[in-house]
Amino acid sequence: MLTERHLEIFVALAEEEHFGAAAQRVGITQPPLSQGLRRLEALLGVRLFDRDRGVALTDEGALLLPHARRALAALARLREIGAREQADGRRLRLGFAPEVPAALAAAVAAAPGRGGERPRLAVSTAPTTTLLSDLSAGRLDVAVVRHPAVLDGLAAGEVVLVPTWVLSPYAPRGGSAPRLPVAVRPREEAPAAHDLFVDTLASRGRAVETVVISDERAGLALVAAGQAVLVTADRTLAAAGVARRPADDPALPLRLRVVWDPRGPAAEQTAATARLLVDALAREAAL
């Protein structure tokens, strides 16, 4: 296997042009230096130095030398970045389902700082199924996802119910509002949560028609155009010609949970941070 030490030996010999000086430069004796050079040449399949002329680079050696220098520089840069990352403190990779209102997400993300932690946040938004996959794969530390969902070994806080509102076009004066489809995100983003939402809508014995949207901004546009209604937990979502009423007949709360992987390398620390997020989510949802 090609190692950093092999590259150091190669570069040192090329620049010092003397086995003893090169060995001293890399901090080893001459026999292991010679052995390392032979190993490197065997790995590359070329002769790097012409021993008949002292320590002179062959044509192949001269061609490969700049690449070896760049490789050593890249490794040094990698160590420098790693040291800086460690010095800067722990990074918290936090994910939110797109249905989580921006103000609520911001309050939850700020919870570790209020709890005395100072992690460097990396925040992303993705569908619930993607967030759960990223948690299991170690690409995220903690996420706020829609409930219910298949957790498959992940740990989770209690379910938090966030109030929602129904946005609909203003009804024409003296007339009745038409039956409009409900704007929903694609089912594959959160299958169990989607089905629970639709089943709850249908619990009044009415057939439910849905129209798929990419995000709530697109849903609001359909509502304003008189083509759909939208259930949202975002208190700020509004537009001209759009009416708002509490989603309480039937109740359609946004069900959320804080989820994390208890099997990760920093599981205890992650769990402690997740509890701060759980408390913040419950507190903010109750306001």
Short mmCIF file of C-alpha atoms in Angstrom, two decimals:
data_model
loop_
_atom_site.label_atom_id
_atom_site.label_comp_id
_atom_site.label_asym_id
_atom_site.label_seq_id
_atom_site.Cartn_x
_atom_site.Cartn_y
_atom_site.Cartn_z
CA MET A 1 0.00 0.00 0.00
CA LEU A 2 1.28 3.43 -0.94
CA THR A 3 1.81 5.56 2.19
CA GLU A 4 2.73 9.12 3.02
CA ARG A 5 6.15 7.93 4.20
CA HIS A 6 6.86 6.47 0.74
CA LEU A 7 6.16 9.88 -0.79
CA GLU A 8 8.30 11.65 1.81
CA ILE A 9 11.24 9.34 1.02
CA PHE A 10 10.83 9.96 -2.71
CA VAL A 11 10.70 13.76 -2.40
CA ALA A 12 13.54 13.90 0.16
CA LEU A 13 15.85 11.81 -2.03
CA ALA A 14 15.02 13.87 -5.10
CA GLU A 15 15.80 17.13 -3.31
CA GLU A 16 18.76 16.03 -1.16
CA GLU A 17 20.35 13.74 -3.80
CA HIS A 18 21.99 11.81 -0.95
CA PHE A 19 20.71 8.76 0.96
CA GLY A 20 22.16 9.83 4.30
CA ALA A 21 20.82 13.39 4.10
CA ALA A 22 17.41 12.18 2.94
CA ALA A 23 17.21 9.64 5.78
CA GLN A 24 18.06 12.34 8.33
CA ARG A 25 15.44 14.65 6.82
CA VAL A 26 12.60 12.13 7.16
CA GLY A 27 13.77 10.96 10.58
CA ILE A 28 14.85 7.39 9.82
CA THR A 29 18.11 5.56 9.22
CA GLN A 30 19.44 4.76 5.77
CA PRO A 31 18.48 1.04 5.59
CA PRO A 32 14.73 1.60 6.09
CA LEU A 33 14.91 4.53 3.67
CA SER A 34 16.39 2.28 0.98
CA GLN A 35 13.79 -0.36 1.75
CA GLY A 36 10.99 2.22 1.49
CA LEU A 37 12.29 3.40 -1.87
CA ARG A 38 12.39 -0.15 -3.23
CA ARG A 39 8.83 -0.71 -1.98
CA LEU A 40 7.64 2.48 -3.67
CA GLU A 41 9.25 1.56 -6.96
CA ALA A 42 7.65 -1.89 -6.77
CA LEU A 43 4.24 -0.33 -6.13
CA LEU A 44 4.59 2.12 -9.02
CA GLY A 45 6.26 -0.34 -11.37
CA VAL A 46 9.01 2.09 -12.38
CA ARG A 47 12.59 2.99 -11.37
CA LEU A 48 12.63 6.43 -9.77
CA PHE A 49 16.38 6.86 -9.38
CA ASP A 50 19.45 5.85 -11.35
CA ARG A 51 21.86 4.44 -8.71
CA ASP A 52 24.67 4.22 -11.25
CA ARG A 53 24.92 8.03 -11.26
CA GLY A 54 24.69 8.62 -7.51
CA VAL A 55 21.11 9.61 -6.70
CA ALA A 56 19.77 10.91 -10.01
CA LEU A 57 16.12 10.93 -11.01
CA THR A 58 15.15 8.77 -13.95
CA ASP A 59 12.83 10.21 -16.58
CA GLU A 60 9.94 8.42 -14.86
CA GLY A 61 11.02 9.79 -11.49
CA ALA A 62 11.14 13.35 -12.83
CA LEU A 63 7.64 12.89 -14.27
CA LEU A 64 6.20 11.61 -10.99
CA LEU A 65 7.95 14.02 -8.63
CA PRO A 66 5.48 16.94 -9.04
CA HIS A 67 2.58 14.56 -8.36
CA ALA A 68 4.27 13.33 -5.18
CA ARG A 69 4.76 16.90 -3.99
CA ARG A 70 1.11 17.75 -4.66
CA ALA A 71 -0.01 14.63 -2.81
CA LEU A 72 2.06 15.54 0.25
CA ALA A 73 0.72 19.10 0.16
CA ALA A 74 -2.85 17.79 -0.01
CA LEU A 75 -2.25 15.52 2.99
CA ALA A 76 -0.79 18.42 4.97
CA ARG A 77 -3.83 20.52 4.07
CA LEU A 78 -6.12 17.70 5.16
CA ARG A 79 -4.44 17.53 8.58
CA GLU A 80 -4.62 21.31 8.92
CA ILE A 81 -8.35 21.34 8.21
CA GLY A 82 -8.93 18.46 10.59
CA ALA A 83 -7.06 20.22 13.37
CA ARG A 84 -9.04 23.40 12.78
CA GLU A 85 -12.33 21.50 12.82
CA GLN A 86 -11.39 19.94 16.15
CA ALA A 87 -10.30 23.28 17.59
CA ASP A 88 -13.51 24.97 16.47
CA GLY A 89 -15.62 22.53 18.47
CA ARG A 90 -18.32 20.00 17.72
CA ARG A 91 -20.48 20.30 14.64
CA LEU A 92 -24.19 19.56 14.96
CA ARG A 93 -25.80 18.43 11.70
CA LEU A 94 -29.48 19.20 12.10
CA GLY A 95 -32.28 18.41 9.66
CA PHE A 96 -35.88 19.62 9.45
CA ALA A 97 -38.85 18.32 7.53
CA PRO A 98 -40.11 21.02 5.12
CA GLU A 99 -43.47 21.21 6.94
CA VAL A 100 -41.75 22.64 10.05
CA PRO A 101 -42.41 26.42 10.04
CA ALA A 102 -39.31 28.58 9.75
CA ALA A 103 -39.81 30.31 13.11
CA LEU A 104 -40.25 26.99 14.88
CA ALA A 105 -37.17 25.51 13.21
CA ALA A 106 -35.12 28.56 14.20
CA ALA A 107 -36.21 28.31 17.85
CA VAL A 108 -35.37 24.62 17.98
CA ALA A 109 -31.97 25.14 16.31
CA ALA A 110 -31.13 27.81 18.90
CA ALA A 111 -31.87 25.47 21.84
CA PRO A 112 -28.34 24.03 22.24
CA GLY A 113 -26.89 27.52 22.57
CA ARG A 114 -29.44 28.43 25.22
CA GLY A 115 -28.60 25.19 27.01
CA GLY A 116 -24.91 26.08 27.31
CA GLU A 117 -23.63 24.14 24.29
CA ARG A 118 -21.80 25.87 21.45
CA PRO A 119 -21.91 23.49 18.50
CA ARG A 120 -21.35 24.75 14.98
CA LEU A 121 -24.65 24.16 13.22
CA ALA A 122 -25.11 22.69 9.77
CA VAL A 123 -28.84 22.90 9.01
CA SER A 124 -30.67 21.26 6.11
CA THR A 125 -34.26 20.70 4.99
CA ALA A 126 -35.41 17.43 3.44
CA PRO A 127 -38.43 15.10 3.39
CA THR A 128 -38.95 12.88 6.40
CA THR A 129 -37.88 9.71 4.57
CA THR A 130 -34.62 11.38 3.50
CA LEU A 131 -33.92 12.68 7.00
CA LEU A 132 -34.38 9.21 8.51
CA SER A 133 -32.10 7.68 5.89
CA ASP A 134 -29.45 10.34 6.54
CA LEU A 135 -29.62 9.72 10.30
CA SER A 136 -29.12 5.99 9.84
CA ALA A 137 -26.22 6.59 7.46
CA GLY A 138 -24.50 9.03 9.83
CA ARG A 139 -24.97 12.04 7.55
CA LEU A 140 -27.11 13.81 10.18
CA ASP A 141 -26.97 13.95 13.97
CA VAL A 142 -30.52 15.01 14.85
CA ALA A 143 -33.66 15.69 12.82
CA VAL A 144 -37.22 16.93 13.33
CA VAL A 145 -39.49 14.69 11.27
CA ARG A 146 -43.19 14.14 10.71
CA HIS A 147 -44.94 11.50 12.79
CA PRO A 148 -45.80 8.68 12.34
CA ALA A 149 -42.77 7.25 10.55
CA VAL A 150 -40.80 4.01 10.58
CA LEU A 151 -37.78 4.72 12.80
CA ASP A 152 -35.94 1.40 12.34
CA GLY A 153 -33.75 1.56 15.46
CA LEU A 154 -33.55 5.34 15.75
CA ALA A 155 -34.35 7.03 19.07
CA ALA A 156 -37.08 9.66 19.30
CA GLY A 157 -38.61 12.13 21.68
CA GLU A 158 -42.29 12.41 22.41
CA VAL A 159 -44.72 13.37 19.67
CA VAL A 160 -45.43 17.12 19.62
CA LEU A 161 -48.69 18.42 18.15
CA VAL A 162 -48.34 21.75 16.34
CA PRO A 163 -51.58 23.65 15.62
CA THR A 164 -52.48 24.15 11.97
CA TRP A 165 -54.76 26.36 9.90
CA VAL A 166 -56.81 25.78 6.78
CA LEU A 167 -56.13 28.29 4.03
CA SER A 168 -58.90 28.60 1.46
CA PRO A 169 -60.06 31.11 -1.16
CA TYR A 170 -62.52 33.71 0.10
CA ALA A 171 -66.04 32.49 -0.67
CA PRO A 172 -67.96 34.64 -3.15
CA ARG A 173 -70.60 36.88 -1.60
CA GLY A 174 -73.98 35.26 -1.48
CA GLY A 175 -72.63 31.99 -2.83
CA SER A 176 -71.25 28.77 -1.43
CA ALA A 177 -67.62 27.85 -1.70
CA PRO A 178 -66.86 25.06 -4.19
CA ARG A 179 -65.41 21.76 -2.98
CA LEU A 180 -61.69 22.05 -3.68
CA PRO A 181 -58.88 19.50 -3.53
CA VAL A 182 -56.45 19.60 -0.59
CA ALA A 183 -52.88 20.53 -1.51
CA VAL A 184 -50.43 17.94 -0.13
CA ARG A 185 -46.76 17.12 -0.55
CA PRO A 186 -45.87 13.83 -2.31
CA ARG A 187 -46.84 10.75 -0.29
CA GLU A 188 -43.38 9.17 -0.64
CA GLU A 189 -41.87 11.98 1.46
CA ALA A 190 -43.67 10.75 4.60
CA PRO A 191 -46.01 7.84 3.74
CA ALA A 192 -47.42 7.07 7.19
CA ALA A 193 -47.93 10.73 8.10
CA HIS A 194 -49.53 11.42 4.72
CA ASP A 195 -51.95 8.52 5.11
CA LEU A 196 -52.93 9.59 8.62
CA PHE A 197 -53.62 13.12 7.37
CA VAL A 198 -55.80 11.93 4.49
CA ASP A 199 -57.61 9.37 6.67
CA THR A 200 -58.38 12.07 9.23
CA LEU A 201 -59.81 14.31 6.53
CA ALA A 202 -61.97 11.42 5.36
CA SER A 203 -63.20 10.65 8.88
CA ARG A 204 -66.21 12.93 8.31
CA GLY A 205 -67.43 10.53 5.67
CA ARG A 206 -66.42 12.73 2.74
CA ALA A 207 -64.33 11.68 -0.21
CA VAL A 208 -60.98 13.47 -0.19
CA GLU A 209 -59.41 14.76 -3.37
CA THR A 210 -55.79 15.88 -3.23
CA VAL A 211 -53.40 17.75 -5.48
CA VAL A 212 -49.66 17.27 -5.08
CA ILE A 213 -47.47 20.35 -4.53
CA SER A 214 -43.70 20.79 -4.28
CA ASP A 215 -43.86 23.10 -1.24
CA GLU A 216 -46.23 25.30 0.73
CA ARG A 217 -45.47 28.35 -1.40
CA ALA A 218 -46.84 26.46 -4.40
CA GLY A 219 -49.83 25.43 -2.28
CA LEU A 220 -50.51 29.03 -1.31
CA ALA A 221 -50.43 30.01 -4.99
CA LEU A 222 -53.08 27.39 -5.78
CA VAL A 223 -55.24 28.63 -2.91
CA ALA A 224 -54.95 32.24 -4.09
CA ALA A 225 -55.90 31.07 -7.59
CA GLY A 226 -59.04 29.41 -6.19
CA GLN A 227 -57.91 25.89 -7.08
CA ALA A 228 -57.13 24.24 -3.73
CA VAL A 229 -57.14 24.49 0.05
CA LEU A 230 -54.02 24.08 2.16
CA VAL A 231 -53.43 22.93 5.74
CA THR A 232 -50.33 24.59 7.21
CA ALA A 233 -48.61 25.07 10.55
CA ASP A 234 -46.99 28.29 9.31
CA ARG A 235 -48.70 31.25 10.97
CA THR A 236 -47.13 33.69 8.53
CA LEU A 237 -48.32 32.06 5.30
CA ALA A 238 -50.83 34.47 3.77
CA ALA A 239 -51.87 36.09 0.51
CA ALA A 240 -54.54 38.40 -0.84
CA GLY A 241 -57.82 36.60 -1.35
CA VAL A 242 -56.91 33.79 1.05
CA ALA A 243 -58.93 33.12 4.21
CA ARG A 244 -57.55 31.42 7.32
CA ARG A 245 -59.33 29.35 9.96
CA PRO A 246 -58.10 26.90 12.62
CA ALA A 247 -57.91 23.30 11.42
CA ASP A 248 -60.09 21.89 14.18
CA ASP A 249 -63.00 20.23 12.35
CA PRO A 250 -61.49 17.69 12.19
CA ALA A 251 -58.32 18.48 14.14
CA LEU A 252 -55.31 18.25 11.81
CA PRO A 253 -52.23 19.03 13.93
CA LEU A 254 -48.76 18.72 12.45
CA ARG A 255 -47.23 15.81 14.35
CA LEU A 256 -43.48 16.17 14.87
CA ARG A 257 -40.72 14.25 16.64
CA VAL A 258 -37.06 14.84 17.31
CA VAL A 259 -35.13 11.78 16.12
CA TRP A 260 -31.49 10.74 16.47
CA ASP A 261 -29.31 7.63 16.14
CA PRO A 262 -28.39 6.14 19.55
CA ARG A 263 -25.70 3.99 17.92
CA GLY A 264 -23.42 6.79 16.69
CA PRO A 265 -19.83 7.43 17.84
CA ALA A 266 -20.92 10.34 20.10
CA ALA A 267 -24.24 8.82 21.08
CA GLU A 268 -24.32 10.13 24.64
CA GLN A 269 -23.53 13.70 23.63
CA THR A 270 -25.97 13.56 20.73
CA ALA A 271 -28.74 12.27 23.00
CA ALA A 272 -28.15 15.13 25.45
CA THR A 273 -28.39 17.67 22.63
CA ALA A 274 -31.49 15.94 21.26
CA ARG A 275 -33.21 16.31 24.63
CA LEU A 276 -32.64 20.07 24.46
CA LEU A 277 -34.29 20.07 21.04
CA VAL A 278 -37.18 17.93 22.29
CA ASP A 279 -37.88 20.39 25.11
CA ALA A 280 -37.60 23.36 22.78
CA LEU A 281 -39.96 21.82 20.23
CA ALA A 282 -42.61 21.10 22.86
CA ARG A 283 -42.25 24.55 24.41
CA GLU A 284 -42.43 26.47 21.13
CA ALA A 285 -45.35 24.42 19.80
CA ALA A 286 -47.38 25.33 22.89
CA LEU A 287 -46.94 29.09 22.44
#
